[in-house]
Short mmCIF file of N, CA and C in Angstrom, two decimals:
data_model
loop_
_atom_site.label_atom_id
_atom_site.label_comp_id
_atom_site.label_asym_id
_atom_site.label_seq_id
_atom_site.Cartn_x
_atom_site.Cartn_y
_atom_site.Cartn_z
N MET A 1 28.84 20.73 55.64
CA MET A 1 28.22 21.91 55.10
C MET A 1 27.41 21.52 53.87
N SER A 2 26.18 21.94 53.82
CA SER A 2 25.30 21.56 52.73
C SER A 2 25.22 22.67 51.69
N TYR A 3 25.38 22.28 50.42
CA TYR A 3 25.24 23.20 49.30
C TYR A 3 24.21 22.67 48.31
N CYS A 4 23.84 23.49 47.37
CA CYS A 4 22.94 23.05 46.30
C CYS A 4 23.59 21.88 45.56
N LYS A 5 22.77 20.97 45.09
CA LYS A 5 23.29 19.76 44.44
C LYS A 5 24.21 20.07 43.27
N TYR A 6 23.88 21.09 42.47
CA TYR A 6 24.71 21.34 41.29
C TYR A 6 26.13 21.76 41.66
N ILE A 7 26.32 22.44 42.78
CA ILE A 7 27.67 22.84 43.21
C ILE A 7 28.50 21.61 43.53
N LYS A 8 27.87 20.61 44.11
CA LYS A 8 28.58 19.39 44.49
C LYS A 8 29.05 18.60 43.27
N THR A 9 28.43 18.82 42.11
CA THR A 9 28.82 18.07 40.90
C THR A 9 30.01 18.70 40.19
N LEU A 10 30.40 19.91 40.58
CA LEU A 10 31.48 20.63 39.90
C LEU A 10 32.81 20.40 40.61
N THR A 11 33.90 20.60 39.87
CA THR A 11 35.23 20.44 40.46
C THR A 11 36.14 21.56 39.98
N GLY A 12 37.24 21.74 40.69
CA GLY A 12 38.30 22.64 40.28
C GLY A 12 37.86 24.08 40.05
N ASP A 13 38.41 24.68 38.99
CA ASP A 13 38.12 26.08 38.67
C ASP A 13 36.65 26.31 38.39
N LYS A 14 36.03 25.32 37.78
CA LYS A 14 34.60 25.42 37.47
C LYS A 14 33.80 25.57 38.77
N GLN A 15 34.14 24.76 39.78
CA GLN A 15 33.45 24.86 41.05
C GLN A 15 33.71 26.20 41.72
N LYS A 16 34.95 26.68 41.69
CA LYS A 16 35.28 27.97 42.31
C LYS A 16 34.47 29.10 41.69
N LEU A 17 34.38 29.10 40.37
CA LEU A 17 33.65 30.13 39.64
C LEU A 17 32.18 30.13 40.04
N HIS A 18 31.56 28.97 39.98
CA HIS A 18 30.14 28.86 40.32
C HIS A 18 29.89 29.07 41.81
N GLN A 19 30.79 28.57 42.64
CA GLN A 19 30.60 28.69 44.09
C GLN A 19 30.61 30.14 44.53
N ASN A 20 31.49 30.94 43.97
CA ASN A 20 31.53 32.35 44.33
C ASN A 20 30.19 33.01 44.01
N TYR A 21 29.66 32.78 42.83
CA TYR A 21 28.37 33.36 42.46
C TYR A 21 27.27 32.81 43.37
N HIS A 22 27.27 31.50 43.58
CA HIS A 22 26.29 30.84 44.43
C HIS A 22 26.30 31.38 45.85
N ASP A 23 27.49 31.53 46.42
CA ASP A 23 27.62 31.90 47.83
C ASP A 23 27.45 33.39 48.10
N ASN A 24 27.68 34.22 47.11
CA ASN A 24 27.73 35.66 47.35
C ASN A 24 26.76 36.51 46.54
N HIS A 25 26.12 35.91 45.54
CA HIS A 25 25.28 36.72 44.66
C HIS A 25 23.90 36.11 44.37
N TYR A 26 23.85 34.83 44.05
CA TYR A 26 22.63 34.20 43.57
C TYR A 26 21.56 34.13 44.67
N GLY A 27 20.46 34.81 44.43
CA GLY A 27 19.35 34.82 45.38
C GLY A 27 19.43 35.94 46.40
N PHE A 28 20.49 36.74 46.34
CA PHE A 28 20.67 37.84 47.29
C PHE A 28 19.96 39.08 46.74
N PRO A 29 19.22 39.78 47.58
CA PRO A 29 18.57 41.01 47.13
C PRO A 29 19.61 42.04 46.68
N LEU A 30 19.28 42.76 45.62
CA LEU A 30 20.11 43.86 45.13
C LEU A 30 19.34 45.15 45.34
N HIS A 31 20.04 46.19 45.77
CA HIS A 31 19.38 47.47 46.04
C HIS A 31 19.93 48.62 45.19
N ASN A 32 20.85 48.31 44.32
CA ASN A 32 21.47 49.31 43.47
C ASN A 32 20.92 49.14 42.05
N ASP A 33 20.34 50.18 41.50
CA ASP A 33 19.72 50.08 40.18
C ASP A 33 20.71 49.68 39.09
N ASP A 34 21.93 50.20 39.14
CA ASP A 34 22.91 49.81 38.13
C ASP A 34 23.23 48.32 38.22
N GLU A 35 23.32 47.80 39.45
CA GLU A 35 23.58 46.37 39.62
C GLU A 35 22.37 45.53 39.16
N LEU A 36 21.17 46.02 39.44
CA LEU A 36 19.98 45.32 38.95
C LEU A 36 19.97 45.29 37.42
N PHE A 37 20.27 46.41 36.81
CA PHE A 37 20.36 46.48 35.36
C PHE A 37 21.45 45.53 34.85
N GLY A 38 22.59 45.53 35.52
CA GLY A 38 23.68 44.63 35.13
C GLY A 38 23.27 43.18 35.18
N ARG A 39 22.56 42.81 36.22
CA ARG A 39 22.10 41.42 36.33
C ARG A 39 21.15 41.09 35.19
N LEU A 40 20.27 42.02 34.83
CA LEU A 40 19.36 41.81 33.72
C LEU A 40 20.14 41.66 32.41
N VAL A 41 21.14 42.49 32.20
CA VAL A 41 21.98 42.39 31.00
C VAL A 41 22.65 41.02 30.93
N LEU A 42 23.20 40.57 32.05
CA LEU A 42 23.86 39.27 32.08
C LEU A 42 22.88 38.14 31.80
N GLU A 43 21.70 38.21 32.39
CA GLU A 43 20.70 37.15 32.15
C GLU A 43 20.26 37.14 30.69
N ILE A 44 20.08 38.31 30.11
CA ILE A 44 19.71 38.37 28.69
C ILE A 44 20.82 37.76 27.83
N ASN A 45 22.06 38.06 28.17
CA ASN A 45 23.17 37.53 27.38
C ASN A 45 23.37 36.04 27.56
N GLN A 46 22.87 35.49 28.64
CA GLN A 46 22.99 34.05 28.86
C GLN A 46 22.05 33.26 27.96
N ALA A 47 20.99 33.87 27.46
CA ALA A 47 20.00 33.15 26.64
C ALA A 47 20.69 32.38 25.51
N GLY A 48 20.44 31.09 25.49
CA GLY A 48 21.00 30.22 24.47
C GLY A 48 22.42 29.77 24.76
N LEU A 49 22.98 30.23 25.85
CA LEU A 49 24.35 29.89 26.23
C LEU A 49 24.35 29.32 27.64
N ASN A 50 25.53 29.00 28.16
CA ASN A 50 25.55 28.51 29.55
C ASN A 50 26.03 29.61 30.49
N TRP A 51 25.59 29.51 31.73
CA TRP A 51 25.87 30.54 32.72
C TRP A 51 27.36 30.63 33.01
N GLU A 52 28.07 29.53 32.91
CA GLU A 52 29.51 29.54 33.17
C GLU A 52 30.22 30.52 32.23
N LEU A 53 29.83 30.54 30.97
CA LEU A 53 30.41 31.47 30.01
C LEU A 53 30.17 32.92 30.45
N ILE A 54 28.96 33.20 30.94
CA ILE A 54 28.63 34.56 31.39
C ILE A 54 29.46 34.92 32.63
N LEU A 55 29.59 33.98 33.56
CA LEU A 55 30.41 34.24 34.75
C LEU A 55 31.85 34.55 34.37
N LYS A 56 32.38 33.83 33.39
CA LYS A 56 33.76 34.06 32.95
C LYS A 56 33.91 35.44 32.30
N LYS A 57 32.85 35.91 31.66
CA LYS A 57 32.91 37.17 30.94
C LYS A 57 32.34 38.36 31.72
N GLU A 58 31.91 38.12 32.97
CA GLU A 58 31.23 39.18 33.72
C GLU A 58 32.06 40.46 33.81
N GLU A 59 33.32 40.37 34.14
CA GLU A 59 34.15 41.57 34.26
C GLU A 59 34.28 42.29 32.92
N ALA A 60 34.39 41.54 31.85
CA ALA A 60 34.46 42.15 30.52
C ALA A 60 33.16 42.87 30.19
N PHE A 61 32.03 42.29 30.59
CA PHE A 61 30.74 42.96 30.40
C PHE A 61 30.70 44.26 31.19
N ARG A 62 31.16 44.21 32.43
CA ARG A 62 31.17 45.41 33.28
C ARG A 62 31.97 46.53 32.61
N GLU A 63 33.14 46.19 32.13
CA GLU A 63 33.98 47.20 31.48
C GLU A 63 33.33 47.70 30.19
N ALA A 64 32.84 46.80 29.37
CA ALA A 64 32.27 47.16 28.07
C ALA A 64 31.03 48.03 28.20
N PHE A 65 30.24 47.78 29.25
CA PHE A 65 28.99 48.51 29.48
C PHE A 65 29.12 49.55 30.60
N ASP A 66 30.29 50.17 30.71
CA ASP A 66 30.51 51.25 31.68
C ASP A 66 30.00 50.89 33.08
N HIS A 67 30.37 49.70 33.53
CA HIS A 67 29.99 49.22 34.87
C HIS A 67 28.48 49.25 35.07
N PHE A 68 27.77 49.02 33.96
CA PHE A 68 26.30 48.95 33.96
C PHE A 68 25.64 50.24 34.43
N CYS A 69 26.31 51.34 34.21
CA CYS A 69 25.72 52.65 34.53
C CYS A 69 24.55 52.88 33.57
N ILE A 70 23.36 52.86 34.12
CA ILE A 70 22.15 52.96 33.31
C ILE A 70 22.15 54.20 32.44
N GLU A 71 22.49 55.34 33.03
CA GLU A 71 22.46 56.60 32.29
C GLU A 71 23.44 56.59 31.11
N LYS A 72 24.64 56.06 31.34
CA LYS A 72 25.63 55.99 30.25
C LYS A 72 25.16 55.07 29.14
N VAL A 73 24.69 53.87 29.51
CA VAL A 73 24.26 52.90 28.50
C VAL A 73 23.06 53.43 27.72
N ALA A 74 22.14 54.09 28.40
CA ALA A 74 20.96 54.65 27.73
C ALA A 74 21.34 55.69 26.67
N ASN A 75 22.50 56.30 26.84
CA ASN A 75 22.94 57.32 25.90
C ASN A 75 23.97 56.82 24.88
N TYR A 76 24.13 55.50 24.79
CA TYR A 76 25.05 54.95 23.80
C TYR A 76 24.61 55.34 22.40
N THR A 77 25.60 55.56 21.58
CA THR A 77 25.38 55.93 20.18
C THR A 77 25.71 54.74 19.28
N GLU A 78 25.61 54.96 17.99
CA GLU A 78 25.98 53.91 17.02
C GLU A 78 27.45 53.54 17.16
N VAL A 79 28.27 54.49 17.53
CA VAL A 79 29.70 54.21 17.75
C VAL A 79 29.86 53.20 18.89
N ASP A 80 29.10 53.40 19.98
CA ASP A 80 29.15 52.47 21.12
C ASP A 80 28.64 51.09 20.72
N ARG A 81 27.56 51.08 19.96
CA ARG A 81 26.99 49.81 19.48
C ARG A 81 28.05 49.04 18.69
N ASN A 82 28.72 49.72 17.79
CA ASN A 82 29.76 49.07 16.98
C ASN A 82 30.94 48.63 17.83
N ARG A 83 31.28 49.44 18.84
CA ARG A 83 32.36 49.06 19.77
C ARG A 83 32.02 47.75 20.47
N LEU A 84 30.77 47.64 20.92
CA LEU A 84 30.34 46.43 21.61
C LEU A 84 30.30 45.24 20.65
N LEU A 85 29.82 45.45 19.45
CA LEU A 85 29.74 44.37 18.46
C LEU A 85 31.12 43.86 18.05
N SER A 86 32.14 44.68 18.22
CA SER A 86 33.49 44.25 17.84
C SER A 86 34.33 43.80 19.05
N ASN A 87 33.73 43.79 20.24
CA ASN A 87 34.46 43.41 21.46
C ASN A 87 34.43 41.88 21.62
N PRO A 88 35.58 41.21 21.44
CA PRO A 88 35.59 39.73 21.52
C PRO A 88 35.44 39.19 22.94
N ASN A 89 35.46 40.07 23.94
CA ASN A 89 35.39 39.62 25.33
C ASN A 89 33.96 39.52 25.88
N ILE A 90 32.98 39.95 25.08
CA ILE A 90 31.58 39.84 25.49
C ILE A 90 30.83 39.03 24.42
N ILE A 91 29.53 38.86 24.62
CA ILE A 91 28.68 38.19 23.64
C ILE A 91 28.33 39.24 22.58
N ARG A 92 28.75 39.01 21.36
CA ARG A 92 28.56 40.00 20.30
C ARG A 92 27.30 39.66 19.50
N ASN A 93 26.19 39.89 20.12
CA ASN A 93 24.89 39.61 19.50
C ASN A 93 24.15 40.94 19.41
N ARG A 94 23.84 41.34 18.19
CA ARG A 94 23.21 42.65 17.95
C ARG A 94 21.90 42.80 18.73
N LEU A 95 21.07 41.76 18.75
CA LEU A 95 19.79 41.84 19.45
C LEU A 95 19.98 42.04 20.95
N LYS A 96 20.95 41.35 21.52
CA LYS A 96 21.21 41.47 22.95
C LYS A 96 21.82 42.83 23.29
N ILE A 97 22.70 43.31 22.46
CA ILE A 97 23.30 44.63 22.69
C ILE A 97 22.24 45.73 22.56
N ASN A 98 21.42 45.63 21.51
CA ASN A 98 20.34 46.60 21.35
C ASN A 98 19.37 46.55 22.53
N ALA A 99 19.09 45.35 23.03
CA ALA A 99 18.19 45.21 24.19
C ALA A 99 18.78 45.90 25.41
N ALA A 100 20.08 45.75 25.63
CA ALA A 100 20.71 46.40 26.79
C ALA A 100 20.56 47.92 26.71
N ILE A 101 20.79 48.47 25.54
CA ILE A 101 20.71 49.93 25.38
C ILE A 101 19.26 50.40 25.54
N GLU A 102 18.35 49.74 24.88
CA GLU A 102 16.94 50.13 24.96
C GLU A 102 16.38 49.91 26.37
N ASN A 103 16.76 48.82 27.02
CA ASN A 103 16.29 48.55 28.38
C ASN A 103 16.83 49.58 29.37
N ALA A 104 18.04 50.08 29.13
CA ALA A 104 18.57 51.16 29.98
C ALA A 104 17.68 52.40 29.84
N LYS A 105 17.26 52.71 28.63
CA LYS A 105 16.36 53.85 28.41
C LYS A 105 15.04 53.65 29.15
N ARG A 106 14.54 52.43 29.08
CA ARG A 106 13.26 52.13 29.73
C ARG A 106 13.38 52.16 31.24
N ILE A 107 14.51 51.73 31.77
CA ILE A 107 14.72 51.79 33.22
C ILE A 107 14.81 53.25 33.66
N MET A 108 15.41 54.10 32.84
CA MET A 108 15.45 55.53 33.19
C MET A 108 14.03 56.10 33.27
N GLN A 109 13.14 55.68 32.40
CA GLN A 109 11.74 56.12 32.47
C GLN A 109 11.09 55.59 33.75
N ILE A 110 11.38 54.35 34.08
CA ILE A 110 10.86 53.75 35.32
C ILE A 110 11.38 54.55 36.52
N GLN A 111 12.64 54.91 36.50
CA GLN A 111 13.22 55.68 37.61
C GLN A 111 12.52 57.03 37.76
N GLN A 112 12.19 57.66 36.65
CA GLN A 112 11.49 58.94 36.72
C GLN A 112 10.11 58.77 37.36
N GLU A 113 9.44 57.68 37.03
CA GLU A 113 8.08 57.47 37.54
C GLU A 113 8.04 56.89 38.95
N PHE A 114 8.96 55.97 39.25
CA PHE A 114 8.90 55.25 40.53
C PHE A 114 10.04 55.59 41.49
N GLY A 115 10.98 56.41 41.06
CA GLY A 115 12.11 56.77 41.92
C GLY A 115 13.31 55.87 41.71
N SER A 116 13.06 54.60 41.41
CA SER A 116 14.16 53.66 41.14
C SER A 116 13.59 52.40 40.48
N PHE A 117 14.49 51.67 39.86
CA PHE A 117 14.13 50.36 39.29
C PHE A 117 13.74 49.42 40.43
N GLU A 118 14.49 49.50 41.52
CA GLU A 118 14.17 48.66 42.69
C GLU A 118 12.75 48.96 43.19
N ASN A 119 12.36 50.22 43.27
CA ASN A 119 11.00 50.56 43.70
C ASN A 119 9.96 49.96 42.77
N TRP A 120 10.21 50.00 41.47
CA TRP A 120 9.29 49.42 40.49
C TRP A 120 9.14 47.91 40.73
N LEU A 121 10.26 47.24 40.95
CA LEU A 121 10.22 45.80 41.24
C LEU A 121 9.45 45.53 42.53
N THR A 122 9.74 46.32 43.56
CA THR A 122 9.08 46.15 44.86
C THR A 122 7.58 46.41 44.74
N LYS A 123 7.20 47.44 44.01
CA LYS A 123 5.79 47.78 43.84
C LYS A 123 5.03 46.65 43.15
N ASN A 124 5.69 45.94 42.26
CA ASN A 124 5.04 44.87 41.50
C ASN A 124 5.14 43.51 42.19
N HIS A 125 5.83 43.45 43.31
CA HIS A 125 6.00 42.18 44.03
C HIS A 125 4.89 42.04 45.06
N PRO A 126 4.32 40.88 45.28
CA PRO A 126 4.61 39.62 44.61
C PRO A 126 3.75 39.42 43.36
N LYS A 127 4.27 38.64 42.45
CA LYS A 127 3.57 38.19 41.25
C LYS A 127 3.99 36.76 40.98
N THR A 128 3.19 36.07 40.20
CA THR A 128 3.60 34.75 39.73
C THR A 128 4.62 34.94 38.61
N LEU A 129 5.32 33.90 38.26
CA LEU A 129 6.27 33.98 37.15
C LEU A 129 5.55 34.41 35.88
N GLU A 130 4.38 33.88 35.65
CA GLU A 130 3.63 34.23 34.44
C GLU A 130 3.28 35.72 34.43
N GLU A 131 2.87 36.26 35.58
CA GLU A 131 2.55 37.69 35.67
C GLU A 131 3.80 38.55 35.47
N TRP A 132 4.91 38.13 36.09
CA TRP A 132 6.17 38.86 35.91
C TRP A 132 6.59 38.85 34.45
N THR A 133 6.50 37.68 33.83
CA THR A 133 6.93 37.55 32.43
C THR A 133 6.11 38.46 31.53
N LYS A 134 4.81 38.49 31.75
CA LYS A 134 3.94 39.37 30.96
C LYS A 134 4.35 40.83 31.16
N LEU A 135 4.60 41.23 32.40
CA LEU A 135 5.00 42.60 32.70
C LEU A 135 6.36 42.93 32.07
N PHE A 136 7.32 42.03 32.18
CA PHE A 136 8.64 42.27 31.61
C PHE A 136 8.58 42.34 30.09
N LYS A 137 7.80 41.46 29.47
CA LYS A 137 7.68 41.49 28.01
C LYS A 137 7.06 42.79 27.53
N LYS A 138 6.13 43.33 28.33
CA LYS A 138 5.49 44.59 28.00
C LYS A 138 6.44 45.78 28.22
N THR A 139 7.36 45.64 29.16
CA THR A 139 8.22 46.74 29.58
C THR A 139 9.59 46.74 28.92
N PHE A 140 10.18 45.56 28.71
CA PHE A 140 11.56 45.44 28.26
C PHE A 140 11.67 44.61 26.99
N LEU A 141 12.87 44.67 26.38
CA LEU A 141 13.18 43.85 25.22
C LEU A 141 13.93 42.60 25.64
N PHE A 142 13.76 41.53 24.88
CA PHE A 142 14.52 40.30 25.04
C PHE A 142 14.34 39.68 26.43
N THR A 143 13.10 39.63 26.91
CA THR A 143 12.84 39.10 28.25
C THR A 143 11.74 38.05 28.20
N GLY A 144 12.11 36.85 27.83
CA GLY A 144 11.19 35.73 27.87
C GLY A 144 11.12 35.12 29.26
N GLY A 145 10.33 34.09 29.38
CA GLY A 145 10.07 33.46 30.68
C GLY A 145 11.31 32.98 31.43
N GLU A 146 12.24 32.36 30.73
CA GLU A 146 13.43 31.84 31.41
C GLU A 146 14.32 32.99 31.89
N ILE A 147 14.47 34.01 31.08
CA ILE A 147 15.29 35.17 31.47
C ILE A 147 14.66 35.86 32.68
N VAL A 148 13.36 36.08 32.64
CA VAL A 148 12.66 36.73 33.76
C VAL A 148 12.78 35.87 35.01
N ASN A 149 12.56 34.58 34.88
CA ASN A 149 12.65 33.68 36.03
C ASN A 149 14.04 33.73 36.66
N GLU A 150 15.08 33.60 35.84
CA GLU A 150 16.44 33.60 36.39
C GLU A 150 16.80 34.96 36.98
N PHE A 151 16.41 36.04 36.31
CA PHE A 151 16.68 37.37 36.85
C PHE A 151 16.04 37.53 38.22
N LEU A 152 14.76 37.20 38.33
CA LEU A 152 14.04 37.41 39.59
C LEU A 152 14.50 36.45 40.69
N MET A 153 14.86 35.22 40.32
CA MET A 153 15.44 34.31 41.32
C MET A 153 16.79 34.83 41.78
N SER A 154 17.57 35.35 40.83
CA SER A 154 18.92 35.79 41.18
C SER A 154 18.93 36.98 42.12
N ILE A 155 17.83 37.75 42.14
CA ILE A 155 17.77 38.91 43.05
C ILE A 155 16.81 38.66 44.22
N GLY A 156 16.39 37.41 44.38
CA GLY A 156 15.61 37.02 45.54
C GLY A 156 14.12 37.31 45.48
N LEU A 157 13.58 37.70 44.34
CA LEU A 157 12.14 37.99 44.26
C LEU A 157 11.29 36.77 43.92
N LEU A 158 11.90 35.75 43.38
CA LEU A 158 11.20 34.49 43.14
C LEU A 158 11.98 33.38 43.84
N PRO A 159 11.27 32.40 44.38
CA PRO A 159 11.96 31.30 45.07
C PRO A 159 12.64 30.37 44.06
N GLY A 160 13.56 29.57 44.58
CA GLY A 160 14.17 28.53 43.76
C GLY A 160 15.64 28.71 43.49
N ALA A 161 16.24 29.78 43.98
CA ALA A 161 17.66 30.00 43.72
C ALA A 161 18.52 28.90 44.36
N HIS A 162 18.09 28.39 45.49
CA HIS A 162 18.89 27.39 46.22
C HIS A 162 18.02 26.24 46.67
N ASP A 163 18.65 25.07 46.82
CA ASP A 163 17.97 23.93 47.43
C ASP A 163 17.58 24.33 48.85
N PRO A 164 16.45 23.86 49.35
CA PRO A 164 15.99 24.30 50.69
C PRO A 164 16.99 24.05 51.82
N ASP A 165 17.80 22.97 51.71
CA ASP A 165 18.75 22.65 52.78
C ASP A 165 20.14 23.25 52.54
N CYS A 166 20.30 24.03 51.49
CA CYS A 166 21.58 24.67 51.19
C CYS A 166 21.88 25.71 52.28
N GLN A 167 23.13 25.77 52.72
CA GLN A 167 23.50 26.72 53.78
C GLN A 167 23.25 28.17 53.37
N ILE A 168 23.32 28.47 52.08
CA ILE A 168 23.07 29.83 51.62
C ILE A 168 21.57 30.13 51.71
N ALA A 169 20.75 29.16 51.34
CA ALA A 169 19.29 29.33 51.46
C ALA A 169 18.91 29.56 52.92
N ILE A 170 19.53 28.81 53.82
CA ILE A 170 19.26 28.95 55.25
C ILE A 170 19.67 30.35 55.72
N ARG A 171 20.83 30.81 55.27
CA ARG A 171 21.31 32.16 55.63
C ARG A 171 20.38 33.23 55.09
N LEU A 172 19.93 33.10 53.83
CA LEU A 172 19.04 34.08 53.24
C LEU A 172 17.69 34.12 53.97
N ARG A 173 17.17 32.95 54.35
CA ARG A 173 15.90 32.91 55.10
C ARG A 173 16.07 33.59 56.46
N ALA A 174 17.21 33.40 57.10
CA ALA A 174 17.45 34.00 58.42
C ALA A 174 17.53 35.53 58.30
N GLN A 175 18.01 36.01 57.17
CA GLN A 175 18.11 37.46 56.97
C GLN A 175 16.74 38.08 56.68
N GLY A 176 15.79 37.20 56.33
CA GLY A 176 14.42 37.67 56.10
C GLY A 176 14.28 38.26 54.77
#
């Protein structure tokens, strides 16, 4: 069975953690706006850190951010902000927390105009990474090139999530 090269370099619990994400999430299309928002929040929080840390904290992020419910996060108050800043189970970075709240508000505006965040992404597809990055920087907070690239690869809108001969890449291509 062929996997991406980086999976083969990992062992033990580290491999299990990454393999689950690799086999079941990375590069797979998402059709739920809250899950799309959640993936964006996770990618933003990964900036400057390693993905393994984010994978370990994913459930804590889900709980802390009301399971990434866009409407709830968009309505967070200063009390919620302080709750998040004092939560040791997530990344306690004021800029990243503020970006999550503000980006939820912006996604709600997108939903009003396009029906859903997914529709907005679909309407703008295809674009080059540079075009996507420009659009994301204009639309959202804390979305540089690497964050945009990883977010879009992780939801299957940009290529590169898997090595071409990886069994998951083959399965995703077969699904069309």
